[in-house]
Amino acid sequence: MPNFPIIDSHVHIYDPGYLTYPWMENVPRLNKPHLMSDFSRLTAEVEVDGIVFVEVDVATGQHLEEARWVALQAQTDNRLRGMVASMPLENGSAVEADLAAYAEIAIARGVRRLIESHPEPGWCLRETFVEGINLLPKYGLTFDLCLFQSQLGEVIQLIRLCPEVKFIVDHIAKPGIRLGLTEPWQEQMRTLAKLPNVWCKISGVVTEADHLAWTAGQVVPYIAHAIDCFGFDRVLFGGDWPVSELATTYKGWVDLVDRVVAGSSEADIRKLYRDNAIEFYRL
């Protein structure tokens, strides 16, 4: 356990009674309010003094409502230091009005649009989507990449088309841990890490294994490989709460990451758990 307060770069809070999240109908354990008070209760064994909210795939057309709701939560809990909102970047230049409105929110830091939800070949390389992503630097916004490992090849192409955008890969690109797959994920992660405008979140990894039967021996090599590729200067800790609760407790996830970085310097551990989140998301 870190001997200092951590900053969690990947937390979801939401209230299905206020906004609509269609995907939750298939995940009943998550289909209920998860608020900052719940986060406090379920992470009490770990000292967390800052979080970054990440969008929760709200229903079409509710993305700005979600961002404004999160901004209201931040007014009563100063741990909410940054936000990554959903924006329909596939609309190309037509999304700019939404980006401008979002950028006015004090804690606006980044944007995410779920590439994993569009498995059809070439979706993230469409001209309008690339155009939308390339608008982000104008508003001081980063882009969170949420994808499956099978999409890594196209995502690498996407990043090369957007050299001015600062990217971060969520959940180490969701490798096929459940099936024990390592290639081409390992090699593609090496390629990804060579791109200087890309960082990586050590988040949401256990949920890519069997939720009920995973072992540390299965998961640890994937975490270690991601850190080895990006180095301690470009990795951020993320809890992926409450999705992570499907497979482990919050403390259990921190303990697993601790196991991987045991023996690393205090400075490097602080980068992973705190300093890099401050730098990447300008907290």
CSV table of C-alpha atoms in Angstrom, one decimal:
chain,number,residue,atom,x,y,z
A,1,MET,CA,0.0,0.0,0.0
A,2,PRO,CA,1.4,3.4,-0.9
A,3,ASN,CA,2.5,5.4,2.1
A,4,PHE,CA,1.0,8.6,0.7
A,5,PRO,CA,-2.5,9.6,-0.6
A,6,ILE,CA,-3.1,8.5,-4.2
A,7,ILE,CA,-4.8,10.1,-7.1
A,8,ASP,CA,-7.1,7.7,-9.0
A,9,SER,CA,-7.1,8.6,-12.7
A,10,HIS,CA,-10.2,6.5,-13.6
A,11,VAL,CA,-13.4,6.6,-11.5
A,12,HIS,CA,-17.0,6.4,-12.7
A,13,ILE,CA,-19.8,8.0,-10.7
A,14,TYR,CA,-23.4,8.0,-11.9
A,15,ASP,CA,-27.0,7.9,-11.0
A,16,PRO,CA,-29.3,5.9,-13.4
A,17,GLY,CA,-32.3,7.7,-11.8
A,18,TYR,CA,-31.0,11.0,-13.2
A,19,LEU,CA,-29.5,10.0,-16.6
A,20,THR,CA,-29.9,7.0,-18.8
A,21,TYR,CA,-27.3,4.2,-19.2
A,22,PRO,CA,-28.7,1.6,-21.6
A,23,TRP,CA,-25.8,-0.8,-21.3
A,24,MET,CA,-26.4,-1.3,-17.5
A,25,GLU,CA,-29.6,-3.2,-18.2
A,26,ASN,CA,-27.2,-6.2,-18.9
A,27,VAL,CA,-25.1,-5.6,-15.8
A,28,PRO,CA,-27.5,-5.5,-12.8
A,29,ARG,CA,-24.7,-5.2,-10.2
A,30,LEU,CA,-23.8,-1.8,-11.6
A,31,ASN,CA,-27.3,-0.6,-12.4
A,32,LYS,CA,-27.8,1.5,-9.3
A,33,PRO,CA,-26.4,4.9,-8.1
A,34,HIS,CA,-22.7,5.0,-7.5
A,35,LEU,CA,-21.8,8.3,-5.9
A,36,MET,CA,-18.9,9.8,-4.2
A,37,SER,CA,-20.3,8.7,-0.8
A,38,ASP,CA,-20.3,5.1,-2.1
A,39,PHE,CA,-16.7,5.6,-3.4
A,40,SER,CA,-15.7,6.8,0.1
A,41,ARG,CA,-17.3,3.8,1.8
A,42,LEU,CA,-15.9,1.1,-0.6
A,43,THR,CA,-12.4,2.5,-0.8
A,44,ALA,CA,-12.0,3.3,2.9
A,45,GLU,CA,-8.9,1.2,3.3
A,46,VAL,CA,-7.0,3.2,0.7
A,47,GLU,CA,-6.2,6.9,1.1
A,48,VAL,CA,-7.4,8.7,-2.1
A,49,ASP,CA,-7.3,12.5,-2.1
A,50,GLY,CA,-8.0,13.1,-5.8
A,51,ILE,CA,-9.9,11.4,-8.6
A,52,VAL,CA,-10.5,11.9,-12.3
A,53,PHE,CA,-14.1,11.1,-13.4
A,54,VAL,CA,-14.4,9.2,-16.7
A,55,GLU,CA,-17.6,9.1,-18.7
A,56,VAL,CA,-20.0,6.2,-18.2
A,57,ASP,CA,-21.4,5.7,-21.8
A,58,VAL,CA,-24.5,7.7,-21.1
A,59,ALA,CA,-27.4,7.6,-23.6
A,60,THR,CA,-27.1,9.4,-26.9
A,61,GLY,CA,-27.6,13.1,-26.5
A,62,GLN,CA,-27.0,13.2,-22.8
A,63,HIS,CA,-23.2,13.8,-22.8
A,64,LEU,CA,-23.3,17.4,-21.8
A,65,GLU,CA,-25.9,16.7,-19.1
A,66,GLU,CA,-23.6,14.1,-17.7
A,67,ALA,CA,-20.6,16.5,-17.7
A,68,ARG,CA,-22.7,19.2,-15.9
A,69,TRP,CA,-24.0,16.7,-13.4
A,70,VAL,CA,-20.4,15.7,-12.5
A,71,ALA,CA,-19.4,19.4,-12.2
A,72,LEU,CA,-22.1,19.7,-9.6
A,73,GLN,CA,-20.8,16.8,-7.6
A,74,ALA,CA,-17.3,18.4,-7.7
A,75,GLN,CA,-18.7,21.5,-6.0
A,76,THR,CA,-19.4,19.4,-2.8
A,77,ASP,CA,-16.4,17.0,-3.0
A,78,ASN,CA,-13.0,18.5,-3.8
A,79,ARG,CA,-11.5,15.1,-4.5
A,80,LEU,CA,-13.2,15.4,-7.9
A,81,ARG,CA,-10.3,17.3,-9.6
A,82,GLY,CA,-10.7,16.4,-13.3
A,83,MET,CA,-13.2,15.1,-15.8
A,84,VAL,CA,-13.1,13.0,-19.0
A,85,ALA,CA,-16.5,13.5,-20.7
A,86,SER,CA,-18.1,11.7,-23.6
A,87,MET,CA,-18.4,13.7,-26.8
A,88,PRO,CA,-19.7,12.6,-30.3
A,89,LEU,CA,-16.4,13.2,-32.0
A,90,GLU,CA,-17.6,11.1,-35.0
A,91,ASN,CA,-19.6,14.1,-36.0
A,92,GLY,CA,-16.4,15.9,-37.1
A,93,SER,CA,-16.5,19.7,-37.1
A,94,ALA,CA,-20.2,19.6,-36.0
A,95,VAL,CA,-19.0,18.6,-32.5
A,96,GLU,CA,-17.2,21.9,-31.9
A,97,ALA,CA,-20.1,23.7,-30.2
A,98,ASP,CA,-20.3,20.8,-27.7
A,99,LEU,CA,-16.5,20.9,-27.1
A,100,ALA,CA,-16.6,24.7,-26.5
A,101,ALA,CA,-19.5,24.3,-24.0
A,102,TYR,CA,-17.7,21.5,-22.2
A,103,ALA,CA,-14.4,23.3,-22.1
A,104,GLU,CA,-16.1,26.1,-20.0
A,105,ILE,CA,-16.5,23.6,-17.1
A,106,ALA,CA,-13.7,24.2,-14.6
A,107,ILE,CA,-12.7,20.5,-14.2
A,108,ALA,CA,-12.9,19.6,-17.9
A,109,ARG,CA,-9.7,17.9,-18.9
A,110,GLY,CA,-10.3,15.2,-21.5
A,111,VAL,CA,-12.7,13.4,-23.8
A,112,ARG,CA,-13.5,9.8,-24.4
A,113,ARG,CA,-15.5,8.1,-27.1
A,114,LEU,CA,-15.7,4.4,-26.8
A,115,ILE,CA,-13.8,2.8,-29.7
A,116,GLU,CA,-14.6,-0.6,-28.2
A,117,SER,CA,-18.2,-0.1,-28.9
A,118,HIS,CA,-17.5,0.1,-32.7
A,119,PRO,CA,-15.8,-3.2,-33.7
A,120,GLU,CA,-16.5,-2.6,-37.3
A,121,PRO,CA,-13.2,-2.3,-39.2
A,122,GLY,CA,-12.1,1.3,-39.9
A,123,TRP,CA,-14.6,3.1,-37.6
A,124,CYS,CA,-11.9,5.0,-35.7
A,125,LEU,CA,-10.1,6.0,-38.9
A,126,ARG,CA,-13.2,7.6,-40.5
A,127,GLU,CA,-12.4,11.1,-41.7
A,128,THR,CA,-15.0,12.7,-39.4
A,129,PHE,CA,-13.8,11.0,-36.3
A,130,VAL,CA,-10.2,12.0,-37.0
A,131,GLU,CA,-11.4,15.5,-37.6
A,132,GLY,CA,-13.2,15.5,-34.3
A,133,ILE,CA,-10.2,14.3,-32.3
A,134,ASN,CA,-7.9,16.8,-33.9
A,135,LEU,CA,-10.1,19.6,-32.5
A,136,LEU,CA,-9.2,18.6,-28.9
A,137,PRO,CA,-5.9,20.6,-28.6
A,138,LYS,CA,-7.8,23.8,-29.5
A,139,TYR,CA,-9.7,23.4,-26.2
A,140,GLY,CA,-6.9,22.0,-24.1
A,141,LEU,CA,-8.4,18.5,-24.0
A,142,THR,CA,-6.8,15.1,-24.0
A,143,PHE,CA,-8.3,11.9,-25.4
A,144,ASP,CA,-8.8,8.6,-23.5
A,145,LEU,CA,-8.5,5.5,-25.8
A,146,CYS,CA,-10.9,2.7,-24.7
A,147,LEU,CA,-10.5,-0.3,-27.0
A,148,PHE,CA,-10.1,-4.0,-27.2
A,149,GLN,CA,-6.7,-5.4,-28.1
A,150,SER,CA,-8.0,-6.4,-31.5
A,151,GLN,CA,-8.3,-2.7,-32.4
A,152,LEU,CA,-4.8,-1.8,-31.5
A,153,GLY,CA,-3.5,-1.8,-35.1
A,154,GLU,CA,-6.1,0.8,-36.2
A,155,VAL,CA,-5.6,2.9,-33.0
A,156,ILE,CA,-1.9,3.1,-33.7
A,157,GLN,CA,-2.8,4.5,-37.2
A,158,LEU,CA,-5.3,6.9,-35.6
A,159,ILE,CA,-2.7,8.3,-33.2
A,160,ARG,CA,-0.3,8.9,-36.1
A,161,LEU,CA,-3.0,11.0,-37.8
A,162,CYS,CA,-3.3,13.2,-34.7
A,163,PRO,CA,0.2,14.1,-33.7
A,164,GLU,CA,-0.8,17.2,-31.7
A,165,VAL,CA,-3.3,15.3,-29.5
A,166,LYS,CA,-2.3,13.9,-26.1
A,167,PHE,CA,-3.6,10.4,-25.8
A,168,ILE,CA,-3.9,7.9,-22.9
A,169,VAL,CA,-4.7,4.2,-23.3
A,170,ASP,CA,-7.3,3.0,-20.8
A,171,HIS,CA,-7.0,-0.5,-19.2
A,172,ILE,CA,-3.7,-1.3,-21.0
A,173,ALA,CA,-5.8,-1.8,-24.2
A,174,LYS,CA,-7.9,-4.6,-22.7
A,175,PRO,CA,-5.7,-7.6,-23.5
A,176,GLY,CA,-7.2,-11.1,-23.7
A,177,ILE,CA,-6.2,-12.2,-20.2
A,178,ARG,CA,-9.2,-14.6,-19.9
A,179,LEU,CA,-7.9,-16.6,-22.9
A,180,GLY,CA,-4.2,-16.1,-22.0
A,181,LEU,CA,-3.5,-14.2,-25.2
A,182,THR,CA,-0.2,-12.2,-25.4
A,183,GLU,CA,0.4,-11.5,-29.1
A,184,PRO,CA,0.1,-9.3,-31.0
A,185,TRP,CA,-0.8,-7.3,-27.9
A,186,GLN,CA,2.7,-7.3,-26.5
A,187,GLU,CA,4.3,-6.2,-29.7
A,188,GLN,CA,1.7,-3.6,-30.4
A,189,MET,CA,2.0,-2.1,-26.9
A,190,ARG,CA,5.8,-1.7,-27.6
A,191,THR,CA,4.9,0.1,-30.9
A,192,LEU,CA,2.3,2.3,-29.1
A,193,ALA,CA,4.8,3.3,-26.4
A,194,LYS,CA,7.2,4.6,-29.0
A,195,LEU,CA,4.7,7.3,-29.9
A,196,PRO,CA,5.7,10.2,-27.6
A,197,ASN,CA,2.1,11.6,-27.3
A,198,VAL,CA,0.7,8.4,-25.7
A,199,TRP,CA,0.4,7.5,-22.0
A,200,CYS,CA,-1.1,4.4,-20.4
A,201,LYS,CA,-3.5,3.7,-17.5
A,202,ILE,CA,-2.9,0.7,-15.3
A,203,SER,CA,-6.6,0.3,-14.8
A,204,GLY,CA,-9.4,-2.1,-15.3
A,205,VAL,CA,-7.2,-5.1,-16.0
A,206,VAL,CA,-8.7,-7.7,-13.6
A,207,THR,CA,-12.0,-7.4,-15.3
A,208,GLU,CA,-10.4,-8.7,-18.5
A,209,ALA,CA,-9.8,-12.0,-16.7
A,210,ASP,CA,-12.4,-14.4,-15.4
A,211,HIS,CA,-14.2,-12.3,-12.8
A,212,LEU,CA,-14.6,-15.2,-10.3
A,213,ALA,CA,-11.5,-17.4,-11.0
A,214,TRP,CA,-8.7,-15.1,-11.9
A,215,THR,CA,-5.3,-15.4,-10.3
A,216,ALA,CA,-2.5,-12.9,-9.7
A,217,GLY,CA,-0.2,-15.1,-11.8
A,218,GLN,CA,-2.5,-14.6,-14.8
A,219,VAL,CA,-2.8,-10.8,-14.5
A,220,VAL,CA,0.6,-9.6,-13.2
A,221,PRO,CA,2.6,-10.3,-16.4
A,222,TYR,CA,0.2,-8.0,-18.4
A,223,ILE,CA,0.6,-5.1,-15.9
A,224,ALA,CA,4.3,-5.6,-15.8
A,225,HIS,CA,4.6,-5.5,-19.6
A,226,ALA,CA,2.6,-2.3,-19.9
A,227,ILE,CA,4.8,-0.6,-17.3
A,228,ASP,CA,7.9,-1.9,-19.0
A,229,CYS,CA,6.8,-0.5,-22.3
A,230,PHE,CA,5.8,3.0,-21.2
A,231,GLY,CA,8.1,3.4,-18.2
A,232,PHE,CA,7.2,5.0,-15.0
A,233,ASP,CA,7.1,8.5,-16.6
A,234,ARG,CA,4.0,7.7,-18.7
A,235,VAL,CA,1.8,5.3,-16.6
A,236,LEU,CA,-1.1,6.3,-14.3
A,237,PHE,CA,-2.9,4.3,-11.7
A,238,GLY,CA,-6.6,3.9,-12.2
A,239,GLY,CA,-9.1,2.1,-10.0
A,240,ASP,CA,-11.9,1.7,-12.7
A,241,TRP,CA,-14.4,1.8,-9.8
A,242,PRO,CA,-17.1,0.6,-9.6
A,243,VAL,CA,-16.6,-1.7,-12.7
A,244,SER,CA,-13.6,-3.2,-10.9
A,245,GLU,CA,-15.9,-4.4,-8.2
A,246,LEU,CA,-17.1,-7.1,-10.6
A,247,ALA,CA,-13.8,-8.9,-10.0
A,248,THR,CA,-12.0,-7.5,-7.0
A,249,THR,CA,-12.2,-5.0,-4.1
A,250,TYR,CA,-10.5,-1.6,-4.5
A,251,LYS,CA,-7.9,-2.5,-1.9
A,252,GLY,CA,-7.4,-5.8,-3.7
A,253,TRP,CA,-6.6,-4.0,-7.0
A,254,VAL,CA,-4.1,-1.7,-5.3
A,255,ASP,CA,-2.5,-4.6,-3.6
A,256,LEU,CA,-2.1,-6.3,-7.0
A,257,VAL,CA,-0.5,-3.3,-8.6
A,258,ASP,CA,1.8,-3.0,-5.5
A,259,ARG,CA,2.9,-6.5,-6.1
A,260,VAL,CA,4.1,-5.6,-9.6
A,261,VAL,CA,6.0,-2.5,-8.6
A,262,ALA,CA,7.5,-3.9,-5.4
A,263,GLY,CA,11.2,-2.9,-5.3
A,264,SER,CA,10.7,0.1,-7.5
A,265,SER,CA,12.0,3.5,-6.2
A,266,GLU,CA,9.8,5.7,-4.1
A,267,ALA,CA,9.9,8.3,-6.8
A,268,ASP,CA,8.7,5.9,-9.5
A,269,ILE,CA,5.9,4.6,-7.2
A,270,ARG,CA,4.8,8.2,-6.6
A,271,LYS,CA,4.8,8.8,-10.4
A,272,LEU,CA,2.4,5.9,-10.9
A,273,TYR,CA,0.1,6.6,-8.1
A,274,ARG,CA,0.0,10.4,-8.0
A,275,ASP,CA,2.5,12.6,-9.9
A,276,ASN,CA,1.7,11.5,-13.5
A,277,ALA,CA,-2.1,12.0,-13.0
A,278,ILE,CA,-1.4,15.5,-11.9
A,279,GLU,CA,0.8,16.1,-14.9
A,280,PHE,CA,-1.4,14.4,-17.6
A,281,TYR,CA,-4.7,15.8,-16.4
A,282,ARG,CA,-3.3,19.2,-15.2
A,283,LEU,CA,-4.7,18.7,-11.7
